[in-house]
Structures are given as C-alpha cells and as structure tokens.
Amino acid sequence: MNRTLRLSIGGALLLLLGLTPLFAQEVTYSPGPPTVPFYNIQGLGCIWGDLNNDGYPDLFVEPINVFLYNPATNTFTPVNPNGVTLNAGTVSELIADFDGDGINDLLIQPGSGTPILEKGKGDGTFTDISASVGLTSFSGGTTQPTFGFCAGDVNRDNYLDIAWSGGTGDAQPMQILLGGVSGFTAGGRMSSSPIIDTTKKFEAWEPHFVDVNNDRWPDFFVPSIRNGLAGADTGTTGARKGSVLFLNDGTGKLFVPNSTTLGRTIYSIGAGGAVSTTRDTGLIVDDTVRHYSAIASAWGDFDNDGNMDVLLIPLNGDPGAALHLLKGKGDGTFHDVTTGSGLAWNTNARGVSWGDYNNDGYLDILEDRGFAGQVGLWRNNGNGSFTDVGAANGVPQVNSRSGQFVDFNRDGFLDIYTQPGGSADTISVNGRNLNHWIAFNPVGLGHNKSAIGARFYIWRNGNLQMQDIDAGGGGSGNGSGNGQSANFGIGTSTSIDSVVIYWPDGGHQSFPNLAVDRYWKIVEGSAIPGGTSLIAPANASTGVAVSGFLNWAKATNGASYQVQVSMDPTFANTAMFAVNTSVTDTALAYTLGPATKYYWRVAVTNGGFSSGFTSVNNFTTAGSAAAAVPVLVAFHNAANQAAALTLAVHKTADASRYLWQVSSLPSFAGFTVNDSTADTTKAVALVGGRTYYWRVRGMNDLGASAFSAVDTFTVMTPPAAPALVFPANNAVNVIADSLLFTWRKVTAAASYNLKVATINGTAVYTATDTTYKIYSLARNTNYVWAVQSVNIGGPSAYTGNFAFTTVPAAPAAPAQISPASAATNVNRLTHFVWNSAVNATKYRLQVATDNVFTAIVTDTLLIDTAATLATPLAASGDFYWRVNAQNFGGASSYAGPRLFSTGTVLSVDEPVGGAPKVFALMQNYPNPFNPTTTISYDLPKTSYVRVVIYDVLGRVVATLVDGVQAANSYRLEWNASNVASGMYFYRMNARSADNSGDFSAVKKLLLLK
C-alpha cells in the first residue's frame, strides 16, 4: 500500500468516526538542488526574490553571488551582479522594485561605505544607479557595518523608503531615507522636520516596518543588542538596552507610545527597581516597559486573531536574556505568552522566521541556532504551544545563522534554506502532505510595485488568517524574504470564503471564492473578469478571407484579452502559433496563410486574474495549394558560423507554414532538422566544425511548393581544451576564502566554462579570461575542477578533473576548566586549564580586566591545553579569561569570558632586594618527571623571552613563553601528558628591551612514563 493511499484511508476513518486530528499531517524534508557548493564564510544573511522575471524566487547570498533558479532544470546558476566587488563584510541586502518599472532591484550594504543599488534588468543582470538616486550621500557603516536593511512606505506615497539602524560599537545612528521622484532623501537624519528621533543609537540587526496597531500605517520596530540606546534613560545612568517600537502617527512620522498616546498609565522600572510612570524607551508588555534584547526577531500572527505578534531571540551573554514570544494586543503593546509555549531558547540562536510549513493554517517557526549544529522547526500546535520537529522531519541539523522558509519551486509548500557560517548551504525540499493552500503575489502602484507593506486577510469557514508582504534582509536574524509572496495553508479546506488586501497606499480590495492550490497574481485596482464568447469568424466556417478581423464579446472587468490562433488544435506546439498576442479591444486584425485550417481561442485578463480560455473554434481560409518557392536569406557558403543560429526565409503569399530541412549531407539522406514553423525563421543548434546544407518549402493544407535552392555554410570549429594550472592536481590545504582558479589560454577560445564540483553538487562559471576567483569554498572538503573552452562553434570537451582539498574546518571552542567561574583567591601567577578541541593545533589565551576584552592583560598563543602566567596579575583584582582553538583553517569562537578574582599569593619566588642581577636558566625539577615538571629562570631586565621544548630531532614540541616579560624570577610548568617518553631539551632565548644584551641557554629533561 503506498503512502498516499494510507494517508487517504486514515483521513477517511477520522471523518467516519467523527474525529478531528490534533495536528495536520506532517511533512518530510529531503535534500534539494544545490545552489552552489560554496558558502558565505560569515553566514550572516541572504534574501529571496524574483530577479529574472520567470516567476520563481532567486537567491542572493552574502557576500558574493546571485543564484538564479531555473525551474526547467531544477538548478541554481550563480551570477555576479554587475561585477560588483563584494566581500565577506557584506552585511545587508534587499530585493524590491525601487524604481517602479516592475522589475526587482538589488540593494546591497557592503561592510563599510555607502549602500549600492543595482537596478534589475529582468534577466539577472544589473546596472548600478546608486549615484543617480542619491545613495552615495549616505553611509550605512563608515566605521562599523550595519546589519540589516528594511524597506517600506512609511508615508504612503507609493515610493519605497529604506531604514537601517546601528552598527557594531554603537557607531551608526538610526537612518530612514525617504524615496521620492528625485531619489532618496534624509527623513530620519539631518532634515528640518525628522520623521523619527535619531538622538539615540542602536545596534540593530534587523529593523522592520510592520503595522502593529492595524491602522494601515507602517510602524517601525528596532531590535537592539549589546549596545542598546545611547544616552541616559529615565531612572538609569548610562546606556540602556532594549528593543523599541515606534508607532506611525498617521502622517508618516514615528513616535514612541506612552501613557498619553495610549490613554492609560504605563509603568517603567528605574534604577534599583524603582517604579516610575515616566516613559522610557522599550516595549510595553502588560502596561510595563520592558527592555528586551533581540539579535533576531520575526513578526507574524501565530494565533490568527488579526494582531501582529513578535518572537524575540536574545544575544547570548546579555544579562537576564531570555527568549520572548509577545502576543500583540493590536495597539502597539503586548502580552508575554512565552510561558506555556514550549519554546526553548538555544543560546547560539541567530535567526528566526515564521511560515506554515505543513499548511495546517497556523504559522510555525524556523529557528537557526547559529553555531550549535541545529535547526529548530517549531510546529504550531494551534493552542499557543509549539513542538520542535526539525530533526524528526528531516531538516538538516547544521550550523545555520540565517535560514528562511521559501517556496522556491512554487508547489505551495514551504521549503527551507539554511545558510551556515562554516559549511555548504542547503535547500531542503518539502515532501508535502494532503493539506491545501493558496498564495498571492501582489503588484502595487507607483514606485512600490513590489507592494511592500501589503497585508492579506483570508477567511475560510468564517476563520481569519493574516500575513504581510515585507522586505528586510541581511544580518544574523534575517527572517524575511519569502519570495515576496503571501503563502497560506488552509488545512483540509478545499476553498476560501474571501481574501481582503490592504494595499501599502491605504486602499483595499476584496475577492471572494478564489480557487485554492495555486498562486494568484493580484494587481492593485484589478478585478476578476467575466468570460467572453467568440463571434467571428463563425465556428467551422470555410472559405474565410486570409485577411480580416477576429471578433469576440466584451467581458465584464476585461482589461485585456489574450488571443491565440494556431494550426495545432491542442495549442501545444508553439511553433504552429500564427497569432499569440494581448490586446485591449474586442477585435484583432489578422493576415493568415491560404487554404489552411486554423484554431482560435480568447482569454480575458485583469491584473493577474484570468477568465481562462474560451472553448476552441476553427475556420478554414480560402485559397489553393502553395506553389511559390521560398527564397532563403542565404549564407552563400559562409565559414565560421555560430553553432546556435537562426535561419530565415522570405515570406511567400500562398504558404501558411514552412518546412525546414538541415542536413550535413548534400543529398539530404539524413536530417539534423526536419521541422515546420508558422514563422519565417527557425532557430537551430548545430555541431561545430561541420558543413551544413539547408532548404525550405512553403506549405498549406492543400499542398506544398518545391524546395528552395540549397544553401550551405560551415560552423566554426570549437577550440581545444585548455591546460589547468592552479590549484594543482591533488593539492591539499588549499585556501577556501578566496581561491583564484587559473588555466592556460587557448587561441581560438572566446570564453571558458569553469566547472567545480563536490559530492553534493556542481557549479559552472563563465569567464572571458584565464582566471576566475571563487569566494568561500567549504572547508575540509574534496573538490574536483575542470575547464572547457568556448567559441561560437561550441565548447571543447572538458579537461580531465583536477582534485584538491581545502583547508580544514576551524575547530570548535574548547571547554574551560580552571580557574572555575567566579573562583576567588586565585594565585596571581594563575594556572589556566582547558579541554583539547578536535583538530586544534594551537590555542589563544586572553586575560583582561573587563568582560569585553578591551583592556587585555595577557594575549598569547600556546600548543598545550594549560598555561601558567609568567607575569603575576595584580593582587585582589577581578579578571576575565577566555580561550579559543585554532588550526590552519581558522579559529573557533572564544570559550568564555569567565570571571575569577586573585588573592595575594605569588608562587614564583619574588626576588629579595629587587630584580635578579643576571640572566639564568635553572634545571627543571623534578627530572626525570611524569607528566609535569617546573622550569625556572631569571630576567635582570625587561626582555623578549622565548622558552621552547624540542625533541631529540630538533622538532618543536611546545612553546611555553613567547613575549615580553618584566625583570623578575619566573617559574613555568610543562605538562607532557600528550608526548611520548624520552629525552627532550628546553631552550631559553632572551633579548633585553634596551638591546643591551642577549641570553641563550639549553638544558636536558627526561620524561619517563
């Protein structure tokens, strides 16, 4: 019994028993088409949107590429947007139609400098228009990058506005740029009447325009991490953390709600917990101001009550940080419903988004858990609780920072894109279930044809569901982008009652009884058209004039009519179309071929709505058999023609179609092409280096003319394959972040195709030179690469594959052991211990007096997992320590910071009467030893010191000291538990800071295990 049948029987039994399933049927995710086997090394952001006008969402990934989706081949092709130099610092991006031409554009914020607006051409290529729209006057991060744009129409003038906020280190103020006829102008800074208070600064990774109080005006949410607000808030001293919601006053200006604007008392908590009714800045939860951290946030109506709710994911390490699910009250305030939701916060979480993955009618949550190697798929149980089904449903458990729900293949079920910061990105395809769905692609007016800010309400069986069309991208926490569509799951319902659309400019429309399980394109101001009927020529009429008019009845709400006339009654063979056009009138002049039976039909359209085609009528034109011999647009034995070319013939008056024959044999004993078209041109694909012969005859239903005279031409010979240069075959430890592939030039080549593959997929790049740089390959991965040369005659064969292996992945952070957290009375010559990390070759130990490590006391590299300070820390002081693991592939994140406090004990012998008088290296004790021994030495003056352990072959085993030390007596401990028994040597080299003398000494030590 197959799975579909089992599900159907299960559903039938439930209905027969009068039962309702608690949850909609689950889905299973499976690996989808590879975008490219490379990734953004930071894994910070991505955005989806249709960039080549094929109706399918394309993907832009920081920092290097647009990936255009091809639904015919189910593949993603990487392209570079206008040759823009992008880098690992790229931190924000948006896809939207900013210039109102109906084609999506690409807005990019590099790691520093001004934003870049790439005008889309509709074919996946772009033109930089940043200067012409005024963007070069504004900085999105001159000294520090800003992590996340958003776009919306804050003043409802049908021009998209741009907002961003913050930057690492509180360097950037909030900024809103108002779109207009002359480009972007400052609306939130430097203007005489700003629309928002910009005296406070945020580090915000994903600001968002969202209508939280249902007044149809976009409000502005600024999530805040680390730095929060710059400047003092009421009842506090210094900066105050906290995400902030600004409400729109109905004119486009933004303000923070307070007791006066809300009409009730709002409380805030001041210093020491004092309660105040003086408003300070935060989110209002149950009439009290709360200061929530949020590195990631997402807006959606999870309980279908018509009010926007928000999920906040805090930054690990924020004091008192916790995940919060806030239920919107519809007035800009909230109720915290985290308790009982079942949602668990993974402290590495960096991204979150809403989407109904199982189409049961309730929004679910995708949680990207950063560096934890997990992706949470939280199923909405419909009762305010959630269950993580990610691993059970086949969602890849990877280090994703900014994954998204997206229906990339337009089958109505949300797929999942995960974007790690250390391995290849993945698309997971939704295996679907039996639930139904409906989705909408809106088209707005003016310069907001993306309809950013439109809100959709659907009713089914009297129940409400709601979604917005938004635009926000970049940064960890990127939770928007779902292809600019509104996707609704409707469970087992097979219809909806109606959909209501509130457009960004304030207008609204309602459409009843739309068919489900399909995408609807809805243009603002459009209406569902009525049907039409065909009038003339009458059905099955004969002897119809070859020139005349087609006529049909006017349709209610008919904005345009799609007219098709074909010699194929099924309309499947597009080469047989004589007419395929759209007109706004109810008549179309035609000129057709004689003595031919034609089939025709008409569909009524209006702003994305279509009546569907009428039934098919036919008529036969008057005339006699075709006799005129066509004349070729000849090549006259031309050489070096393209392998892909278009043949052409002059039109003859008595033919309705033309038979094309192309052969590599002058006798036409076999055919490369033997096909008919209604047009006088024929596109052909041929083989390079061959001579071809071709001829054409005119035809209609009563007969065919003689063939034309034969013409001939030769296709250019393809070039030879190039020789590969770099990376060499079987190379190891190849750089992953920026690899320049190189091959030899081929004289006859016009371009080259570079093919790079792993076991997960293959990507092909086109270059006109003999080099191509690829950024951010996956680490510790086996690749093969090959190149083919190309000219108009076609491609060469690919070279043989060269293999290479990239640098290893950076190790995971080690676990700290000693000093323990909050340890007190720690020895001033502190001994630090941590666990080893897999594949680590060295460790970096830092000690500082503050927990953000701006005042570092010690910063050293070690190969061991323990170290004792050579210079004592201050007595009775508070210190923080942290450690990371490193190898050739990079460094882990730091473990820590961990607080400890020193006492007064100093285990090294403090010299009596001042510093030692001479350099000295003492014999280790004990010796022999197992596994630890102590090495002591004296410094009479401040010196650069290296103490290194060698084996009997002279190989470095451990570096115990490598840095500047003050004059003193020192004692080191070497733990040799990770080396074999035997004789070793330790060497001390010291050079005084004043260059007054050098010292070097070597001694033996014996390890016995």
GROMACS .gro file of N, CA and C in nm, residues 753-876:
model
  372
  753ASN      N    1   3.433   2.789  -1.959
  753ASN     CA    2   3.343   2.743  -1.853
  753ASN      C    3   3.424   2.668  -1.749
  754LEU      N    4   3.417   2.716  -1.626
  754LEU     CA    5   3.484   2.653  -1.513
  754LEU      C    6   3.382   2.570  -1.437
  755LYS      N    7   3.409   2.441  -1.424
  755LYS     CA    8   3.318   2.350  -1.352
  755LYS      C    9   3.387   2.308  -1.222
  756VAL      N   10   3.319   2.330  -1.110
  756VAL     CA   11   3.372   2.295  -0.979
  756VAL      C   12   3.267   2.209  -0.910
  757ALA      N   13   3.309   2.097  -0.852
  757ALA     CA   14   3.210   2.002  -0.800
  757ALA      C   15   3.258   1.938  -0.671
  758THR      N   16   3.160   1.902  -0.589
  758THR     CA   17   3.178   1.813  -0.476
  758THR      C   18   3.076   1.701  -0.491
  759ILE      N   19   3.073   1.611  -0.394
  759ILE     CA   20   2.974   1.504  -0.400
  759ILE      C   21   2.833   1.559  -0.385
  760ASN      N   22   2.820   1.685  -0.337
  760ASN     CA   23   2.687   1.744  -0.315
  760ASN      C   24   2.633   1.819  -0.435
  761GLY      N   25   2.717   1.846  -0.535
  761GLY     CA   26   2.664   1.921  -0.648
  761GLY      C   27   2.775   1.984  -0.731
  762THR      N   28   2.735   2.043  -0.842
  762THR     CA   29   2.828   2.102  -0.937
  762THR      C   30   2.784   2.243  -0.971
  763ALA      N   31   2.880   2.333  -0.981
  763ALA     CA   32   2.853   2.470  -1.026
  763ALA      C   33   2.941   2.500  -1.146
  764VAL      N   34   2.886   2.577  -1.242
  764VAL     CA   35   2.960   2.615  -1.362
  764VAL      C   36   2.965   2.767  -1.370
  765TYR      N   37   3.085   2.821  -1.391
  765TYR     CA   38   3.106   2.965  -1.401
  765TYR      C   39   3.162   2.998  -1.539
  766THR      N   40   3.127   3.114  -1.591
  766THR     CA   41   3.177   3.157  -1.721
  766THR      C   42   3.277   3.270  -1.703
  767ALA      N   43   3.392   3.260  -1.771
  767ALA     CA   44   3.496   3.363  -1.762
  767ALA      C   45   3.545   3.395  -1.902
  768THR      N   46   3.581   3.519  -1.924
  768THR     CA   47   3.641   3.558  -2.052
  768THR      C   48   3.793   3.559  -2.045
  769ASP      N   49   3.846   3.553  -1.922
  769ASP     CA   50   3.990   3.548  -1.902
  769ASP      C   51   4.029   3.406  -1.861
  770THR      N   52   4.154   3.386  -1.829
  770THR     CA   53   4.202   3.253  -1.791
  770THR      C   54   4.210   3.237  -1.640
  771THR      N   55   4.138   3.320  -1.567
  771THR     CA   56   4.129   3.306  -1.422
  771THR      C   57   3.985   3.331  -1.379
  772TYR      N   58   3.952   3.274  -1.264
  772TYR     CA   59   3.821   3.300  -1.204
  772TYR      C   60   3.835   3.281  -1.054
  773LYS      N   61   3.793   3.382  -0.979
  773LYS     CA   62   3.804   3.377  -0.833
  773LYS      C   63   3.671   3.335  -0.772
  774ILE      N   64   3.676   3.237  -0.686
  774ILE     CA   65   3.559   3.192  -0.612
  774ILE      C   66   3.584   3.216  -0.463
  775TYR      N   67   3.487   3.277  -0.401
  775TYR     CA   68   3.498   3.309  -0.260
  775TYR      C   69   3.429   3.201  -0.176
  776SER      N   70   3.485   3.175  -0.061
  776SER     CA   71   3.419   3.097   0.043
  776SER      C   72   3.380   2.957   0.002
  777LEU      N   73   3.478   2.877  -0.033
  777LEU     CA   74   3.453   2.735  -0.052
  777LEU      C   75   3.433   2.670   0.085
  778ALA      N   76   3.369   2.556   0.084
  778ALA     CA   77   3.355   2.482   0.209
  778ALA      C   78   3.492   2.431   0.252
  779ARG      N   79   3.517   2.432   0.380
  779ARG     CA   80   3.647   2.388   0.430
  779ARG      C   81   3.648   2.236   0.450
  780ASN      N   82   3.771   2.183   0.454
  780ASN     CA   83   3.792   2.041   0.477
  780ASN      C   84   3.707   1.957   0.381
  781THR      N   85   3.706   1.999   0.254
  781THR     CA   86   3.619   1.938   0.154
  781THR      C   87   3.701   1.900   0.030
  782ASN      N   88   3.669   1.786  -0.028
  782ASN     CA   89   3.732   1.742  -0.152
  782ASN      C   90   3.656   1.801  -0.271
  783TYR      N   91   3.729   1.866  -0.361
  783TYR     CA   92   3.671   1.925  -0.481
  783TYR      C   93   3.739   1.866  -0.604
  784VAL      N   94   3.669   1.869  -0.716
  784VAL     CA   95   3.731   1.848  -0.846
  784VAL      C   96   3.694   1.965  -0.934
  785TRP      N   97   3.785   2.000  -1.026
  785TRP     CA   98   3.756   2.110  -1.116
  785TRP      C   99   3.805   2.078  -1.256
  786ALA      N  100   3.739   2.139  -1.353
  786ALA     CA  101   3.775   2.120  -1.494
  786ALA      C  102   3.731   2.244  -1.569
  787VAL      N  103   3.786   2.265  -1.688
  787VAL     CA  104   3.756   2.383  -1.769
  787VAL      C  105   3.735   2.339  -1.914
  788GLN      N  106   3.642   2.404  -1.982
  788GLN     CA  107   3.627   2.387  -2.126
  788GLN      C  108   3.638   2.523  -2.193
  789SER      N  109   3.692   2.526  -2.313
  789SER     CA  110   3.699   2.648  -2.393
  789SER      C  111   3.572   2.658  -2.477
  790VAL      N  112   3.534   2.781  -2.510
  790VAL     CA  113   3.410   2.804  -2.584
  790VAL      C  114   3.432   2.911  -2.691
  791ASN      N  115   3.377   2.890  -2.808
  791ASN     CA  116   3.359   2.997  -2.906
  791ASN      C  117   3.224   2.977  -2.973
  792ILE      N  118   3.196   3.052  -3.080
  792ILE     CA  119   3.062   3.043  -3.138
  792ILE      C  120   3.037   2.908  -3.202
  793GLY      N  121   3.145   2.832  -3.225
  793GLY     CA  122   3.127   2.698  -3.279
  793GLY      C  123   3.091   2.595  -3.175
  794GLY      N  124   3.092   2.637  -3.047
  794GLY     CA  125   3.056   2.546  -2.940
  794GLY      C  126   3.167   2.530  -2.840
  795PRO      N  127   3.149   2.441  -2.745
  795PRO     CA  128   3.251   2.419  -2.642
  795PRO      C  129   3.344   2.305  -2.679
  796SER      N  130   3.464   2.310  -2.624
  796SER     CA  131   3.553   2.195  -2.630
  796SER      C  132   3.505   2.091  -2.531
  797ALA      N  133   3.568   1.976  -2.531
  797ALA     CA  134   3.548   1.882  -2.421
  797ALA      C  135   3.609   1.944  -2.295
  798TYR      N  136   3.557   1.904  -2.180
  798TYR     CA  137   3.619   1.948  -2.056
  798TYR      C  138   3.755   1.881  -2.040
  799THR      N  139   3.845   1.951  -1.975
  799THR     CA  140   3.971   1.890  -1.936
  799THR      C  141   3.944   1.775  -1.840
  800GLY      N  142   4.044   1.693  -1.817
  800GLY     CA  143   4.032   1.595  -1.709
  800GLY      C  144   4.022   1.667  -1.576
  801ASN      N  145   3.960   1.603  -1.479
  801ASN     CA  146   3.941   1.665  -1.348
  801ASN      C  147   4.073   1.675  -1.271
  802PHE      N  148   4.094   1.792  -1.211
  802PHE     CA  149   4.198   1.809  -1.109
  802PHE      C  150   4.127   1.805  -0.974
  803ALA      N  151   4.187   1.738  -0.879
  803ALA     CA  152   4.129   1.729  -0.744
  803ALA      C  153   4.209   1.816  -0.648
  804PHE      N  154   4.141   1.868  -0.547
  804PHE     CA  155   4.211   1.938  -0.440
  804PHE      C  156   4.126   1.932  -0.313
  805THR      N  157   4.190   1.956  -0.202
  805THR     CA  158   4.122   1.955  -0.072
  805THR      C  159   4.147   2.088  -0.003
  806THR      N  160   4.042   2.149   0.046
  806THR     CA  161   4.054   2.280   0.110
  806THR      C  162   4.104   2.266   0.254
  807VAL      N  163   4.141   2.380   0.309
  807VAL     CA  164   4.190   2.384   0.446
  807VAL      C  165   4.088   2.322   0.541
  808PRO      N  166   4.134   2.269   0.653
  808PRO     CA  167   4.038   2.207   0.745
  808PRO      C  168   3.944   2.310   0.805
  809ALA      N  169   3.833   2.261   0.853
  809ALA     CA  170   3.739   2.348   0.923
  809ALA      C  171   3.801   2.395   1.053
  810ALA      N  172   3.769   2.515   1.092
  810ALA     CA  173   3.816   2.566   1.220
  810ALA      C  174   3.762   2.477   1.332
  811PRO      N  175   3.841   2.457   1.437
  811PRO     CA  176   3.794   2.370   1.545
  811PRO      C  177   3.682   2.435   1.625
  812ALA      N  178   3.616   2.353   1.705
  812ALA     CA  179   3.516   2.405   1.798
  812ALA      C  180   3.586   2.469   1.917
  813ALA      N  181   3.514   2.555   1.987
  813ALA     CA  182   3.571   2.621   2.104
  813ALA      C  183   3.600   2.518   2.213
  814PRO      N  184   3.715   2.529   2.281
  814PRO     CA  185   3.744   2.436   2.390
  814PRO      C  186   3.659   2.468   2.513
  815ALA      N  187   3.649   2.372   2.603
  815ALA     CA  188   3.577   2.392   2.728
  815ALA      C  189   3.675   2.437   2.836
  816GLN      N  190   3.639   2.543   2.907
  816GLN     CA  191   3.726   2.594   3.014
  816GLN      C  192   3.714   2.506   3.138
  817ILE      N  193   3.827   2.485   3.205
  817ILE     CA  194   3.828   2.404   3.326
  817ILE      C  195   3.866   2.487   3.448
  818SER      N  196   3.982   2.550   3.443
  818SER     CA  197   4.031   2.621   3.561
  818SER      C  198   4.106   2.746   3.517
  819PRO      N  199   4.085   2.859   3.591
  819PRO     CA  200   4.004   2.877   3.711
  819PRO      C  201   3.853   2.860   3.681
  820ALA      N  202   3.783   2.810   3.780
  820ALA     CA  203   3.640   2.793   3.766
  820ALA      C  204   3.570   2.928   3.762
  821SER      N  205   3.445   2.928   3.715
  821SER     CA  206   3.368   3.051   3.708
  821SER      C  207   3.351   3.110   3.847
  822ALA      N  208   3.381   3.239   3.858
  822ALA     CA  209   3.368   3.314   3.984
  822ALA      C  210   3.463   3.263   4.093
  823ALA      N  211   3.573   3.194   4.052
  823ALA     CA  212   3.670   3.148   4.151
  823ALA      C  213   3.734   3.267   4.222
  824THR      N  214   3.765   3.251   4.351
  824THR     CA  215   3.824   3.358   4.431
  824THR      C  216   3.959   3.313   4.487
  825ASN      N  217   4.039   3.411   4.530
  825ASN     CA  218   4.170   3.387   4.592
  825ASN      C  219   4.261   3.304   4.501
  826VAL      N  220   4.254   3.331   4.370
  826VAL     CA  221   4.333   3.259   4.271
  826VAL      C  222   4.477   3.310   4.274
  827ASN      N  223   4.572   3.219   4.261
  827ASN     CA  224   4.713   3.255   4.257
  827ASN      C  225   4.740   3.361   4.152
  828ARG      N  226   4.821   3.458   4.186
  828ARG     CA  227   4.848   3.568   4.092
  828ARG      C  228   4.922   3.521   3.969
  829LEU      N  229   5.009   3.420   3.982
  829LEU     CA  230   5.067   3.355   3.866
  829LEU      C  231   4.972   3.242   3.827
  830THR      N  232   4.862   3.281   3.768
  830THR     CA  233   4.746   3.193   3.751
  830THR      C  234   4.777   3.079   3.655
  831HIS      N  235   4.729   2.961   3.692
  831HIS     CA  236   4.741   2.842   3.608
  831HIS      C  237   4.606   2.818   3.540
  832PHE      N  238   4.606   2.821   3.407
  832PHE     CA  239   4.483   2.805   3.330
  832PHE      C  240   4.482   2.666   3.266
  833VAL      N  241   4.365   2.602   3.265
  833VAL     CA  242   4.350   2.470   3.207
  833VAL      C  243   4.220   2.467   3.127
  834TRP      N  244   4.224   2.402   3.010
  834TRP     CA  245   4.104   2.385   2.928
  834TRP      C  246   4.113   2.250   2.857
  835ASN      N  247   4.000   2.205   2.806
  835ASN     CA  248   3.998   2.080   2.733
  835ASN      C  249   4.052   2.099   2.592
  836SER      N  250   4.107   1.992   2.535
  836SER     CA  251   4.154   1.999   2.397
  836SER      C  252   4.034   2.003   2.303
  837ALA      N  253   4.052   2.064   2.186
  837ALA     CA  254   3.949   2.070   2.082
  837ALA      C  255   3.995   1.985   1.964
  838VAL      N  256   3.902   1.911   1.907
  838VAL     CA  257   3.934   1.823   1.795
  838VAL      C  258   3.993   1.904   1.680
  839ASN      N  259   4.104   1.856   1.626
  839ASN     CA  260   4.174   1.916   1.511
  839ASN      C  261   4.241   2.049   1.544
  840ALA      N  262   4.247   2.088   1.670
  840ALA     CA  263   4.315   2.211   1.706
  840ALA      C  264   4.466   2.188   1.706
  841THR      N  265   4.541   2.286   1.657
  841THR     CA  266   4.687   2.280   1.661
  841THR      C  267   4.745   2.380   1.759
  842LYS      N  268   4.667   2.480   1.799
  842LYS     CA  269   4.713   2.576   1.898
  842LYS      C  270   4.592   2.645   1.960
  843TYR      N  271   4.620   2.718   2.066
  843TYR     CA  272   4.515   2.785   2.141
  843TYR      C  273   4.559   2.928   2.170
  844ARG      N  274   4.460   3.015   2.177
  844ARG     CA  275   4.488   3.155   2.212
  844ARG      C  276   4.424   3.185   2.346
  845LEU      N  277   4.505   3.223   2.441
  845LEU     CA  278   4.459   3.255   2.576
  845LEU      C  279   4.463   3.406   2.595
  846GLN      N  280   4.351   3.462   2.643
  846GLN     CA  281   4.345   3.604   2.673
  846GLN      C  282   4.295   3.624   2.815
  847VAL      N  283   4.358   3.718   2.885
  847VAL     CA  284   4.315   3.760   3.018
  847VAL      C  285   4.297   3.911   3.014
  848ALA      N  286   4.186   3.958   3.070
  848ALA     CA  287   4.154   4.101   3.065
  848ALA      C  288   4.089   4.143   3.195
  849THR      N  289   4.081   4.273   3.214
  849THR     CA  290   4.015   4.327   3.334
  849THR      C  291   3.869   4.361   3.309
  850ASP      N  292   3.820   4.341   3.184
  850ASP     CA  293   3.679   4.366   3.155
  850ASP      C  294   3.626   4.251   3.070
  851ASN      N  295   3.493   4.233   3.070
  851ASN     CA  296   3.436   4.114   3.005
  851ASN      C  297   3.420   4.129   2.854
  852VAL      N  298   3.452   4.245   2.797
  852VAL     CA  299   3.453   4.258   2.652
  852VAL      C  300   3.595   4.265   2.597
  853PHE      N  301   3.693   4.251   2.684
  853PHE     CA  302   3.834   4.237   2.648
  853PHE      C  303   3.887   4.357   2.570
  854THR      N  304   3.854   4.475   2.622
  854THR     CA  305   3.917   4.596   2.567
  854THR      C  306   4.044   4.630   2.644
  855ALA      N  307   4.055   4.578   2.768
  855ALA     CA  308   4.175   4.601   2.849
  855ALA      C  309   4.242   4.466   2.874
  856ILE      N  310   4.319   4.420   2.775
  856ILE     CA  311   4.379   4.287   2.780
  856ILE      C  312   4.511   4.292   2.856
  857VAL      N  313   4.526   4.199   2.949
  857VAL     CA  314   4.648   4.188   3.028
  857VAL      C  315   4.744   4.088   2.965
  858THR      N  316   4.689   3.976   2.919
  858THR     CA  317   4.770   3.870   2.857
  858THR      C  318   4.701   3.824   2.730
  859ASP      N  319   4.781   3.806   2.625
  859ASP     CA  320   4.731   3.756   2.497
  859ASP      C  321   4.841   3.671   2.436
  860THR      N  322   4.824   3.539   2.439
  860THR     CA  323   4.934   3.453   2.398
  860THR      C  324   4.883   3.330   2.325
  861LEU      N  325   4.967   3.274   2.236
  861LEU     CA  326   4.938   3.151   2.164
  861LEU      C  327   5.014   3.037   2.227
  862LEU      N  328   4.947   2.920   2.240
  862LEU     CA  329   5.007   2.804   2.302
  862LEU      C  330   4.968   2.679   2.225
  863ILE      N  331   5.050   2.574   2.237
  863ILE     CA  332   5.011   2.448   2.175
  863ILE      C  333   4.958   2.352   2.279
  864ASP      N  334   4.973   2.385   2.407
  864ASP     CA  335   4.926   2.299   2.514
  864ASP      C  336   4.787   2.341   2.557
  865THR      N  337   4.724   2.260   2.642
  865THR     CA  338   4.592   2.293   2.696
  865THR      C  339   4.601   2.343   2.839
  866ALA      N  340   4.718   2.392   2.876
  866ALA     CA  341   4.737   2.453   3.008
  866ALA      C  342   4.847   2.555   2.997
  867ALA      N  343   4.843   2.656   3.082
  867ALA     CA  344   4.945   2.760   3.082
  867ALA      C  345   4.947   2.826   3.218
  868THR      N  346   5.067   2.865   3.260
  868THR     CA  347   5.083   2.940   3.384
  868THR      C  348   5.141   3.076   3.348
  869LEU      N  349   5.081   3.180   3.400
  869LEU     CA  350   5.128   3.313   3.368
  869LEU      C  351   5.273   3.332   3.411
  870ALA      N  352   5.349   3.398   3.327
  870ALA     CA  353   5.487   3.431   3.362
  870ALA      C  354   5.496   3.563   3.436
  871THR      N  355   5.398   3.648   3.418
  871THR     CA  356   5.393   3.777   3.486
  871THR      C  357   5.274   3.777   3.580
  872PRO      N  358   5.293   3.807   3.708
  872PRO     CA  359   5.183   3.798   3.804
  872PRO      C  360   5.075   3.903   3.777
  873LEU      N  361   4.952   3.863   3.803
  873LEU     CA  362   4.841   3.958   3.797
  873LEU      C  363   4.839   4.043   3.923
  874ALA      N  364   4.766   4.153   3.916
  874ALA     CA  365   4.752   4.240   4.032
  874ALA      C  366   4.683   4.163   4.145
  875ALA      N  367   4.723   4.193   4.266
  875ALA     CA  368   4.664   4.127   4.382
  875ALA      C  369   4.522   4.176   4.405
  876SER      N  370   4.435   4.083   4.449
  876SER     CA  371   4.297   4.115   4.488
  876SER      C  372   4.222   4.188   4.376
   0.00000   0.00000   0.00000
